[in-house]
């Protein structure tokens, strides 16, 4: 098993690097943001609730987010050689829940990859993504709120995982493939898993 958390501010490249991780290690990708956006697009009950929070740049309540994740682990992610958690956990209660959900399944987290990118670059990247993809929460006002939420609620998790001893800081500025090479090196060093290519 190889269970990884891709950790970082909004716009730090979690989605881009996740795609490479699943490709090179054969892992199952859980992006809580994507999952919620799919529900919004399909107009489900969950989508309606999620939209209220996402459009304000706020986090979906922990209990709801944790129960969604529990379900994904029981269904789509079951029997996979491991999971990339992208955008989860985002709060200390979510991190505690993740530990519990994995240990209940006889496994745990092997590494937390922290993508570190300066704030001005994050804003630039998200504004560009908003233009290119039309993503509704990539507007300057909502970006500012999301960054504030990140600093208040999510960033403390870096300390949490440093204390656990599995935090792997990565410079997330620069060329995608070079950043990935650093991630792969860190994974090999800490878990012994090698990339496929
Ligand atoms: P992302 O695509 O990861 O940037 O997530 C987009 C939005 O979805 C966030 O701004 C939150 O409103 C919501 N979201 C995604 N993941 C979580 C989570 N783990 N906990 C709470 N809200 C989340």
PDB file of C-alpha atoms and ligand atoms in Angstrom:
ATOM      1  CA  UNK A   1       0.000   0.000   0.000  1.00  0.00           C
ATOM      2  CA  UNK A   2       1.025   3.553  -0.649  1.00  0.00           C
ATOM      3  CA  UNK A   3      -1.243   6.252   0.781  1.00  0.00           C
ATOM      4  CA  UNK A   4      -0.194   9.820   0.125  1.00  0.00           C
ATOM      5  CA  UNK A   5      -1.593  13.213   1.023  1.00  0.00           C
ATOM      6  CA  UNK A   6      -0.900  16.027  -1.396  1.00  0.00           C
ATOM      7  CA  UNK A   7      -0.944  19.076   0.808  1.00  0.00           C
ATOM      8  CA  UNK A   8      -0.730  22.750  -0.122  1.00  0.00           C
ATOM      9  CA  UNK A   9      -2.548  26.038  -0.580  1.00  0.00           C
ATOM     10  CA  UNK A  10      -5.167  26.436  -3.298  1.00  0.00           C
ATOM     11  CA  UNK A  11      -3.295  26.896  -6.575  1.00  0.00           C
ATOM     12  CA  UNK A  12      -0.161  25.100  -5.347  1.00  0.00           C
ATOM     13  CA  UNK A  13      -0.403  22.422  -8.067  1.00  0.00           C
ATOM     14  CA  UNK A  14      -2.052  19.575  -6.134  1.00  0.00           C
ATOM     15  CA  UNK A  15      -4.258  18.562  -9.072  1.00  0.00           C
ATOM     16  CA  UNK A  16      -1.398  18.633 -11.592  1.00  0.00           C
ATOM     17  CA  UNK A  17       0.972  16.620  -9.407  1.00  0.00           C
ATOM     18  CA  UNK A  18      -1.816  14.170  -8.421  1.00  0.00           C
ATOM     19  CA  UNK A  19      -2.314  13.268 -12.069  1.00  0.00           C
ATOM     20  CA  UNK A  20       1.372  12.364 -12.312  1.00  0.00           C
ATOM     21  CA  UNK A  21       1.307  10.414  -9.037  1.00  0.00           C
ATOM     22  CA  UNK A  22      -1.621   8.223 -10.083  1.00  0.00           C
ATOM     23  CA  UNK A  23       0.016   7.626 -13.454  1.00  0.00           C
ATOM     24  CA  UNK A  24       3.421   6.653 -12.072  1.00  0.00           C
ATOM     25  CA  UNK A  25       2.393   4.717  -8.953  1.00  0.00           C
ATOM     26  CA  UNK A  26      -0.982   3.281 -10.071  1.00  0.00           C
ATOM     27  CA  UNK A  27      -2.834   4.910  -7.176  1.00  0.00           C
ATOM     28  CA  UNK A  28      -6.470   5.915  -6.799  1.00  0.00           C
ATOM     29  CA  UNK A  29      -7.045   9.677  -6.867  1.00  0.00           C
ATOM     30  CA  UNK A  30      -9.458  11.257  -4.390  1.00  0.00           C
ATOM     31  CA  UNK A  31      -9.875  14.988  -4.987  1.00  0.00           C
ATOM     32  CA  UNK A  32     -12.544  16.216  -2.595  1.00  0.00           C
ATOM     33  CA  UNK A  33     -12.827  19.508  -4.539  1.00  0.00           C
ATOM     34  CA  UNK A  34     -13.411  17.698  -7.854  1.00  0.00           C
ATOM     35  CA  UNK A  35     -15.872  15.324  -6.239  1.00  0.00           C
ATOM     36  CA  UNK A  36     -17.876  18.272  -4.895  1.00  0.00           C
ATOM     37  CA  UNK A  37     -17.738  20.127  -8.231  1.00  0.00           C
ATOM     38  CA  UNK A  38     -19.139  17.013  -9.946  1.00  0.00           C
ATOM     39  CA  UNK A  39     -22.045  16.986  -7.490  1.00  0.00           C
ATOM     40  CA  UNK A  40     -22.665  20.680  -8.174  1.00  0.00           C
ATOM     41  CA  UNK A  41     -22.666  20.032 -11.939  1.00  0.00           C
ATOM     42  CA  UNK A  42     -25.138  17.152 -11.520  1.00  0.00           C
ATOM     43  CA  UNK A  43     -27.354  19.234  -9.224  1.00  0.00           C
ATOM     44  CA  UNK A  44     -27.462  16.626  -6.424  1.00  0.00           C
ATOM     45  CA  UNK A  45     -28.538  17.447  -2.860  1.00  0.00           C
ATOM     46  CA  UNK A  46     -24.891  17.305  -1.769  1.00  0.00           C
ATOM     47  CA  UNK A  47     -24.012  19.587  -4.692  1.00  0.00           C
ATOM     48  CA  UNK A  48     -26.552  22.165  -3.539  1.00  0.00           C
ATOM     49  CA  UNK A  49     -25.105  22.199  -0.024  1.00  0.00           C
ATOM     50  CA  UNK A  50     -21.499  22.241  -1.289  1.00  0.00           C
ATOM     51  CA  UNK A  51     -22.159  25.124  -3.671  1.00  0.00           C
ATOM     52  CA  UNK A  52     -23.134  27.412  -0.784  1.00  0.00           C
ATOM     53  CA  UNK A  53     -19.748  26.932   0.870  1.00  0.00           C
ATOM     54  CA  UNK A  54     -17.552  26.724  -2.228  1.00  0.00           C
ATOM     55  CA  UNK A  55     -18.938  29.924  -3.764  1.00  0.00           C
ATOM     56  CA  UNK A  56     -18.079  31.733  -0.502  1.00  0.00           C
ATOM     57  CA  UNK A  57     -14.560  30.279  -0.402  1.00  0.00           C
ATOM     58  CA  UNK A  58     -15.452  28.425   2.823  1.00  0.00           C
ATOM     59  CA  UNK A  59     -14.875  24.802   3.778  1.00  0.00           C
ATOM     60  CA  UNK A  60     -17.647  22.207   3.730  1.00  0.00           C
ATOM     61  CA  UNK A  61     -18.378  21.078   7.331  1.00  0.00           C
ATOM     62  CA  UNK A  62     -15.974  18.411   8.604  1.00  0.00           C
ATOM     63  CA  UNK A  63     -18.641  15.835   9.433  1.00  0.00           C
ATOM     64  CA  UNK A  64     -20.083  15.908   5.932  1.00  0.00           C
ATOM     65  CA  UNK A  65     -16.662  15.811   4.262  1.00  0.00           C
ATOM     66  CA  UNK A  66     -15.501  12.900   6.449  1.00  0.00           C
ATOM     67  CA  UNK A  67     -18.609  10.816   5.744  1.00  0.00           C
ATOM     68  CA  UNK A  68     -18.137  11.352   1.974  1.00  0.00           C
ATOM     69  CA  UNK A  69     -14.544  10.192   2.240  1.00  0.00           C
ATOM     70  CA  UNK A  70     -15.525   7.153   4.297  1.00  0.00           C
ATOM     71  CA  UNK A  71     -17.889   6.150   1.498  1.00  0.00           C
ATOM     72  CA  UNK A  72     -15.297   6.604  -1.251  1.00  0.00           C
ATOM     73  CA  UNK A  73     -12.816   4.453   0.690  1.00  0.00           C
ATOM     74  CA  UNK A  74     -15.468   1.721   0.990  1.00  0.00           C
ATOM     75  CA  UNK A  75     -16.392   1.829  -2.678  1.00  0.00           C
ATOM     76  CA  UNK A  76     -14.264   3.295  -5.494  1.00  0.00           C
ATOM     77  CA  UNK A  77     -10.946   3.174  -3.617  1.00  0.00           C
ATOM     78  CA  UNK A  78     -11.432  -0.332  -2.263  1.00  0.00           C
ATOM     79  CA  UNK A  79      -8.879  -2.932  -3.418  1.00  0.00           C
ATOM     80  CA  UNK A  80      -6.610  -0.253  -4.939  1.00  0.00           C
ATOM     81  CA  UNK A  81      -2.867  -0.371  -4.200  1.00  0.00           C
ATOM     82  CA  UNK A  82      -3.124   3.005  -2.500  1.00  0.00           C
ATOM     83  CA  UNK A  83      -4.684   6.447  -2.592  1.00  0.00           C
ATOM     84  CA  UNK A  84      -3.616  10.016  -3.332  1.00  0.00           C
ATOM     85  CA  UNK A  85      -5.646  12.324  -1.108  1.00  0.00           C
ATOM     86  CA  UNK A  86      -5.803  15.680  -2.889  1.00  0.00           C
ATOM     87  CA  UNK A  87      -7.414  18.523  -0.930  1.00  0.00           C
ATOM     88  CA  UNK A  88      -8.138  16.350   2.096  1.00  0.00           C
ATOM     89  CA  UNK A  89      -7.511  16.757   5.003  1.00  0.00           C
ATOM     90  CA  UNK A  90      -7.972  20.513   5.325  1.00  0.00           C
ATOM     91  CA  UNK A  91      -8.559  20.752   9.094  1.00  0.00           C
ATOM     92  CA  UNK A  92      -7.172  19.058  12.205  1.00  0.00           C
ATOM     93  CA  UNK A  93     -10.436  17.109  12.794  1.00  0.00           C
ATOM     94  CA  UNK A  94     -10.223  15.841   9.188  1.00  0.00           C
ATOM     95  CA  UNK A  95      -6.611  14.749   9.748  1.00  0.00           C
ATOM     96  CA  UNK A  96      -7.617  12.866  12.908  1.00  0.00           C
ATOM     97  CA  UNK A  97     -10.509  11.270  11.030  1.00  0.00           C
ATOM     98  CA  UNK A  98      -8.248  10.227   8.152  1.00  0.00           C
ATOM     99  CA  UNK A  99      -5.901   8.507  10.573  1.00  0.00           C
ATOM    100  CA  UNK A 100      -8.843   6.649  12.095  1.00  0.00           C
ATOM    101  CA  UNK A 101     -10.440   5.746   8.720  1.00  0.00           C
ATOM    102  CA  UNK A 102      -7.154   4.300   7.454  1.00  0.00           C
ATOM    103  CA  UNK A 103      -6.297   2.441  10.649  1.00  0.00           C
ATOM    104  CA  UNK A 104      -9.787   0.876  10.650  1.00  0.00           C
ATOM    105  CA  UNK A 105      -8.852  -0.524   7.240  1.00  0.00           C
ATOM    106  CA  UNK A 106      -5.540  -1.852   8.528  1.00  0.00           C
ATOM    107  CA  UNK A 107      -3.411   0.805   6.847  1.00  0.00           C
ATOM    108  CA  UNK A 108      -2.055   4.309   7.354  1.00  0.00           C
ATOM    109  CA  UNK A 109      -0.513   7.351   5.688  1.00  0.00           C
ATOM    110  CA  UNK A 110       2.939   6.883   4.205  1.00  0.00           C
ATOM    111  CA  UNK A 111       3.840  10.460   3.304  1.00  0.00           C
ATOM    112  CA  UNK A 112       2.406  13.963   3.255  1.00  0.00           C
ATOM    113  CA  UNK A 113       3.789  15.934   0.329  1.00  0.00           C
ATOM    114  CA  UNK A 114       3.696  19.651   1.102  1.00  0.00           C
ATOM    115  CA  UNK A 115       3.775  21.827  -2.036  1.00  0.00           C
ATOM    116  CA  UNK A 116       5.196  25.188  -1.007  1.00  0.00           C
ATOM    117  CA  UNK A 117       4.528  28.151  -3.337  1.00  0.00           C
ATOM    118  CA  UNK A 118       4.748  31.922  -2.633  1.00  0.00           C
ATOM    119  CA  UNK A 119       1.396  33.644  -2.218  1.00  0.00           C
ATOM    120  CA  UNK A 120       1.690  36.019  -5.238  1.00  0.00           C
ATOM    121  CA  UNK A 121       2.309  33.045  -7.478  1.00  0.00           C
ATOM    122  CA  UNK A 122      -0.733  31.217  -6.067  1.00  0.00           C
ATOM    123  CA  UNK A 123      -2.976  34.175  -6.884  1.00  0.00           C
ATOM    124  CA  UNK A 124      -1.568  34.482 -10.410  1.00  0.00           C
ATOM    125  CA  UNK A 125      -2.019  30.773 -11.095  1.00  0.00           C
ATOM    126  CA  UNK A 126      -5.613  30.715  -9.868  1.00  0.00           C
ATOM    127  CA  UNK A 127      -6.562  33.824 -11.852  1.00  0.00           C
ATOM    128  CA  UNK A 128      -5.121  32.162 -14.965  1.00  0.00           C
ATOM    129  CA  UNK A 129      -6.976  28.910 -14.201  1.00  0.00           C
ATOM    130  CA  UNK A 130     -10.200  30.884 -13.740  1.00  0.00           C
ATOM    131  CA  UNK A 131      -9.722  32.443 -17.185  1.00  0.00           C
ATOM    132  CA  UNK A 132      -8.747  29.163 -18.867  1.00  0.00           C
ATOM    133  CA  UNK A 133     -11.335  26.841 -17.300  1.00  0.00           C
ATOM    134  CA  UNK A 134     -14.103  29.105 -16.024  1.00  0.00           C
ATOM    135  CA  UNK A 135     -13.797  27.582 -12.539  1.00  0.00           C
ATOM    136  CA  UNK A 136     -16.330  29.580 -10.526  1.00  0.00           C
ATOM    137  CA  UNK A 137     -14.295  30.066  -7.328  1.00  0.00           C
ATOM    138  CA  UNK A 138     -11.163  31.293  -9.152  1.00  0.00           C
ATOM    139  CA  UNK A 139     -12.121  34.976  -8.917  1.00  0.00           C
ATOM    140  CA  UNK A 140      -9.994  37.482  -7.017  1.00  0.00           C
ATOM    141  CA  UNK A 141     -12.514  37.944  -4.210  1.00  0.00           C
ATOM    142  CA  UNK A 142     -13.030  34.215  -3.586  1.00  0.00           C
ATOM    143  CA  UNK A 143      -9.311  33.456  -4.041  1.00  0.00           C
ATOM    144  CA  UNK A 144      -8.535  35.900  -1.194  1.00  0.00           C
ATOM    145  CA  UNK A 145     -11.111  34.204   1.057  1.00  0.00           C
ATOM    146  CA  UNK A 146      -9.796  30.744   0.203  1.00  0.00           C
ATOM    147  CA  UNK A 147      -6.237  31.790   1.034  1.00  0.00           C
ATOM    148  CA  UNK A 148      -7.389  33.182   4.366  1.00  0.00           C
ATOM    149  CA  UNK A 149      -9.238  29.946   5.155  1.00  0.00           C
ATOM    150  CA  UNK A 150      -6.094  28.050   4.159  1.00  0.00           C
ATOM    151  CA  UNK A 151      -3.907  30.059   6.548  1.00  0.00           C
ATOM    152  CA  UNK A 152      -6.352  29.770   9.445  1.00  0.00           C
ATOM    153  CA  UNK A 153      -7.593  26.210   9.136  1.00  0.00           C
ATOM    154  CA  UNK A 154      -5.338  24.179   6.859  1.00  0.00           C
ATOM    155  CA  UNK A 155      -1.777  25.443   7.249  1.00  0.00           C
ATOM    156  CA  UNK A 156      -1.574  24.255  10.920  1.00  0.00           C
ATOM    157  CA  UNK A 157      -1.706  20.726   9.498  1.00  0.00           C
ATOM    158  CA  UNK A 158       1.876  21.109   8.246  1.00  0.00           C
ATOM    159  CA  UNK A 159       3.009  21.251  11.905  1.00  0.00           C
ATOM    160  CA  UNK A 160       0.706  18.344  12.750  1.00  0.00           C
ATOM    161  CA  UNK A 161       2.323  16.150  10.094  1.00  0.00           C
ATOM    162  CA  UNK A 162       5.852  17.384  10.898  1.00  0.00           C
ATOM    163  CA  UNK A 163       5.264  16.095  14.415  1.00  0.00           C
ATOM    164  CA  UNK A 164       4.032  12.796  13.015  1.00  0.00           C
ATOM    165  CA  UNK A 165       7.333  12.636  11.102  1.00  0.00           C
ATOM    166  CA  UNK A 166       5.937  12.084   7.609  1.00  0.00           C
ATOM    167  CA  UNK A 167       5.871  15.628   6.179  1.00  0.00           C
ATOM    168  CA  UNK A 168       7.850  16.027   2.980  1.00  0.00           C
ATOM    169  CA  UNK A 169       8.322  19.705   2.027  1.00  0.00           C
ATOM    170  CA  UNK A 170       8.644  20.332  -1.731  1.00  0.00           C
ATOM    171  CA  UNK A 171       9.350  23.597  -3.537  1.00  0.00           C
ATOM    172  CA  UNK A 172       6.240  23.868  -5.712  1.00  0.00           C
ATOM    173  CA  UNK A 173       7.482  26.753  -7.927  1.00  0.00           C
ATOM    174  CA  UNK A 174       8.940  26.019 -11.329  1.00  0.00           C
ATOM    175  CA  UNK A 175       8.626  23.336 -13.966  1.00  0.00           C
ATOM    176  CA  UNK A 176       5.981  20.627 -13.391  1.00  0.00           C
ATOM    177  CA  UNK A 177       8.248  17.670 -14.258  1.00  0.00           C
ATOM    178  CA  UNK A 178      11.104  18.950 -12.093  1.00  0.00           C
ATOM    179  CA  UNK A 179       8.751  19.384  -9.135  1.00  0.00           C
ATOM    180  CA  UNK A 180       7.484  15.858  -9.719  1.00  0.00           C
ATOM    181  CA  UNK A 181      11.038  14.498  -9.813  1.00  0.00           C
ATOM    182  CA  UNK A 182      11.602  15.990  -6.335  1.00  0.00           C
ATOM    183  CA  UNK A 183       8.362  14.415  -5.093  1.00  0.00           C
ATOM    184  CA  UNK A 184       9.351  11.009  -6.504  1.00  0.00           C
ATOM    185  CA  UNK A 185      12.780  11.248  -4.864  1.00  0.00           C
ATOM    186  CA  UNK A 186      11.166  12.074  -1.518  1.00  0.00           C
ATOM    187  CA  UNK A 187       8.704   9.186  -1.815  1.00  0.00           C
ATOM    188  CA  UNK A 188      11.498   6.747  -2.598  1.00  0.00           C
ATOM    189  CA  UNK A 189      13.598   8.024   0.284  1.00  0.00           C
ATOM    190  CA  UNK A 190      10.804   7.825   2.848  1.00  0.00           C
ATOM    191  CA  UNK A 191       8.787   4.800   1.671  1.00  0.00           C
ATOM    192  CA  UNK A 192      11.066   2.847  -0.690  1.00  0.00           C
ATOM    193  CA  UNK A 193       8.463   3.017  -3.504  1.00  0.00           C
ATOM    194  CA  UNK A 194       9.905   3.690  -6.967  1.00  0.00           C
ATOM    195  CA  UNK A 195       8.157   5.482  -9.839  1.00  0.00           C
ATOM    196  CA  UNK A 196       7.208   3.325 -12.849  1.00  0.00           C
ATOM    197  CA  UNK A 197       8.876   5.414 -15.557  1.00  0.00           C
TER     198      UNK A 197
HETATM  199  P1  LIG B   1     -10.130  22.360  -4.209  1.00  0.00           P
HETATM  200  O1  LIG B   1     -10.544  21.893  -5.561  1.00  0.00           O
HETATM  201  O2  LIG B   1      -9.398  21.309  -3.436  1.00  0.00           O
HETATM  202  O3  LIG B   1      -9.394  23.675  -4.223  1.00  0.00           O
HETATM  203  O4  LIG B   1     -11.468  22.607  -3.386  1.00  0.00           O
HETATM  204  C1  LIG B   1     -12.440  23.578  -3.797  1.00  0.00           C
HETATM  205  C2  LIG B   1     -13.401  23.878  -2.660  1.00  0.00           C
HETATM  206  O5  LIG B   1     -14.077  22.676  -2.262  1.00  0.00           O
HETATM  207  C3  LIG B   1     -12.765  24.394  -1.383  1.00  0.00           C
HETATM  208  O6  LIG B   1     -12.548  25.798  -1.425  1.00  0.00           O
HETATM  209  C4  LIG B   1     -13.800  23.997  -0.334  1.00  0.00           C
HETATM  210  O7  LIG B   1     -14.904  24.880  -0.362  1.00  0.00           O
HETATM  211  C5  LIG B   1     -14.283  22.653  -0.850  1.00  0.00           C
HETATM  212  N1  LIG B   1     -13.464  21.540  -0.287  1.00  0.00           N
HETATM  213  C6  LIG B   1     -12.620  20.718  -0.964  1.00  0.00           C
HETATM  214  N2  LIG B   1     -12.035  19.825  -0.149  1.00  0.00           N
HETATM  215  C7  LIG B   1     -12.513  20.096   1.088  1.00  0.00           C
HETATM  216  C8  LIG B   1     -12.265  19.551   2.378  1.00  0.00           C
HETATM  217  N3  LIG B   1     -11.386  18.552   2.550  1.00  0.00           N
HETATM  218  N4  LIG B   1     -12.935  20.080   3.429  1.00  0.00           N
HETATM  219  C9  LIG B   1     -13.811  21.084   3.274  1.00  0.00           C
HETATM  220  N5  LIG B   1     -14.074  21.666   2.107  1.00  0.00           N
HETATM  221  C10 LIG B   1     -13.435  21.189   1.009  1.00  0.00           C
END
